[in-house]
Structure formats: C-alpha cells, structure tokens
Amino acid sequence: MELTQWARPNILQLKPYSSARDEYSGEAMVFLDANENPWNQPWNRYPDPLQRELKKKVAQLKETDPSLIFLGNGSDEPIDLLIRIFCEPGQHNLVQIEPTYGMYAVAAGVNHIAVTGVPLSGDYQLDARRLLAAVNPATRIIFLCSPNNPTGNALDSAEMVKVILGFPGPVVVDEAYVDFSRKGSLLPRLSEFPNLIVLQTFSKAWGMAGLRLGMAFAAPEIITLMNRIKYPYNLSSLTQRTALELLDTEARKEEWVHTLLTEREGLAAALASVPCVEKVWPSDANFLLVRVSDARKIYGLLTDRGIIVRDRSRILLCDESLRITVGTPGENEILIRALHDISRNEPF
Ligand code: PMP
C-alpha cells in the first residue's frame, strides 16, 4: 500500500490555496500580482512559499534532494502537519514512546487524536515488539524520538528499524538532537523505507532556535501533502535570508558541537560527584537527565540562585529528575558550584 493511501481522503482531495508567488515565481520588471506595497524593499515582498534557494542549500548540507525536504516553522510545524495529514479527528490514534517530547501529544490533542504511550525500558530503551503491540487498526502514525527528549539517549537503531518495518504506515523519527550523537542518523537510509519521515531542526546544534527553522525529510509524495496543507508563507523572508547566510558557517557549528560534547562529558562527571545527585544518565544530546534527592526542592534552590533547569519529575519514569542543558564552560561551572553549595547547606 502506498503511503499516501494512509492520508485522510479530504487531504488527498484538497485543492490547495494558490498564492501569487505559486503562480509566478520567476524574475520580472514589475510585480503587480500580490497586492504588496511597492516600497520598503526587500520586506514589502512575500517570501518564496516553497523556499527553493534555502532547500537547495539544505539539500547540499544533508546530501539529499530538495524534493525530499519540507521546511517548517521549527520542527514543531511538521509534527502538527503530519498528524493532520494522517489522522482523522475523533477516530484515529498515534503511538509514541513514553517519556518523550511533549509536542506530539499536544498536537494530537489539538486535533482530537488519541495518544497511546508505550513506556521505554528501565534504561530508556525502545522495545520494538512492545511498541508494535500497542498498534491497533485505528493507529495512523508512530512517533519515535532519537536522541530522545527528556531522557537524552539515542534509541537503538535496530529496534527503530523493526518499528519502521513492522508498521506499514508513517513512522516519524524526530532527530532534533542528532548532531550531538555519535550513533548516527536514519536520514541516509530514507530511500530504504518509504514510510520513514525524519525530522531535524536548526534550533539546537546550529543555534538558530529564534529563527524557527525545522526540517522534515520524506518521500516526495509526503512532502507534497505537507506543502499542500501548510500556511502559504510559513517561513518569513527574514528566516530564509538569515538561514541562507548562517548555513555557510558550518565550521562554527562543528566547533560548538565539539565544545558542547566535551562540556557534556565534563558536566556529567562533575554532576556525579555532587552529593545531592543520585544518577546521571548517559546522553547523546546537548542535555543531561539527572536524578537528584529532591527534584522540586533543588529546582527551587537553583532558581533562587538565578539558575534555571527543567524539573521533569512529574513525567513517567523520570521521578526526581532534572533536565539540564549543557551550557558554556562558565555556566556549567556556576551550576556545579551551586549544586555543591546546596548539598552543603541542605539536609538531603
Ligand atoms: N523535537 C524535539 C525532540 C525537541 O526537543 C524540540 C524542541 N525542544 C523540537 C522537536 C522542536 O524544535 P523546533 O520547533 O525548535 O525545531
């Protein structure tokens, strides 16, 4: 069965909005087709709705073809679009690992799609058989996240492949943190799996969270469906122009990643020696999940000192856990000093 046959019939039949820039995208002497203001160059003009120039550059960077790329307002945009393409409100469900990134469930909720969460193992690993056992005839999409948020670890790729092969519908693998992982990406294997959709983002390793630029990689038919339902001008000219410039600075990104990986190891070791820290989980991302003696209390005491981490202790399998982003060497040192100080002053 073709993957597009998993899409909702109304999406397959939808006649998309055709913008002025869709109908004419070349150069011209006079543009009088989009009701723009003729002054205030270059911001008076609508951006390219399909971000052709930027996609060309992203394709080079990712060693893939522009026809396999969707660019969105962060990777949060494709998460929502994919759920809307494949899941009928009030009828279908989504299967995800637990714990994982919260936006899959939020986007599902907005679209009235039920979520079945399948707990990871005690060491936060994926068991494909267990996940697939949660699939039922109303399941229309599976979300995996590797490296996973908030646990930080990459999922075993052989188990992910079992899920991709075991479920004929769309399987999304969210690789927002892949640049920090030595365990590799599934993107080079996209052509092997017609039902695989890989998400990546420029928000993390590339340091562009404020620009809002995320990527989805999938078979061209799926990219076409995403383009069909997105807002016509989902990426502003400012984002497209700035990203085009910043993508030329790959060496700087590599340097940041290198530094953050060194810092991650140093921070993990330093955290392990703090008395109120009980466990530092291995990480393939730019953050560490850390179990402490009293997460809520320590979160509050850090906040009092102007240090903000994320209290994840209310999440399944994350009892008493804080999620700590790796910062600059100076920031990491401030955190460690504060935690030692807290451990000294508080009876844990
Ligand atoms: N996926 C995961 C796993 C994330 O942690 C995040 C951000 N926290 C996102 C996607 C969304 O990132 P963005 O929308 O900035 O691309």
PDB file of C-alpha atoms in Angstrom, residues 19-22 24-25 34 36 42-52 230-241:
ATOM      1  CA  SER A  19      -0.629  32.189  -3.882  1.00  0.00           C
ATOM      2  CA  ALA A  20       0.595  34.815  -6.321  1.00  0.00           C
ATOM      3  CA  ARG A  21       4.149  33.530  -5.835  1.00  0.00           C
ATOM      4  CA  ASP A  22       2.997  29.970  -6.545  1.00  0.00           C
ATOM      5  CA  TYR A  24       4.562  33.169 -10.899  1.00  0.00           C
ATOM      6  CA  SER A  25       7.911  32.560  -9.213  1.00  0.00           C
ATOM      7  CA  ALA A  34       0.270  40.053  -4.873  1.00  0.00           C
ATOM      8  CA  GLU A  36       2.073  44.176  -1.913  1.00  0.00           C
ATOM      9  CA  PRO A  42      13.011  43.962   0.498  1.00  0.00           C
ATOM     10  CA  TRP A  43      10.405  43.377   3.227  1.00  0.00           C
ATOM     11  CA  ASN A  44       7.453  44.523   1.120  1.00  0.00           C
ATOM     12  CA  ARG A  45       7.561  41.299  -0.891  1.00  0.00           C
ATOM     13  CA  TYR A  46       6.105  37.959   0.128  1.00  0.00           C
ATOM     14  CA  PRO A  47       8.718  35.246   0.603  1.00  0.00           C
ATOM     15  CA  ASP A  48       9.146  32.212  -1.646  1.00  0.00           C
ATOM     16  CA  PRO A  49       6.381  29.856  -0.405  1.00  0.00           C
ATOM     17  CA  LEU A  50       8.498  26.789  -1.227  1.00  0.00           C
ATOM     18  CA  GLN A  51      11.853  28.217  -0.050  1.00  0.00           C
ATOM     19  CA  ARG A  52      13.622  26.925  -3.148  1.00  0.00           C
ATOM     20  CA  LYS A 230       0.858  24.373   5.254  1.00  0.00           C
ATOM     21  CA  TYR A 231       0.295  28.128   5.522  1.00  0.00           C
ATOM     22  CA  PRO A 232       1.314  29.527   2.133  1.00  0.00           C
ATOM     23  CA  TYR A 233       4.186  31.650   3.523  1.00  0.00           C
ATOM     24  CA  ASN A 234       5.170  29.566   6.532  1.00  0.00           C
ATOM     25  CA  LEU A 235       8.777  30.788   6.586  1.00  0.00           C
ATOM     26  CA  SER A 236       9.369  34.542   6.640  1.00  0.00           C
ATOM     27  CA  SER A 237      11.859  36.262   4.330  1.00  0.00           C
ATOM     28  CA  LEU A 238      13.891  37.104   7.408  1.00  0.00           C
ATOM     29  CA  THR A 239      14.204  33.440   8.361  1.00  0.00           C
ATOM     30  CA  GLN A 240      15.018  32.365   4.800  1.00  0.00           C
ATOM     31  CA  ARG A 241      17.652  35.069   4.243  1.00  0.00           C
TER      32      ARG A 241
END
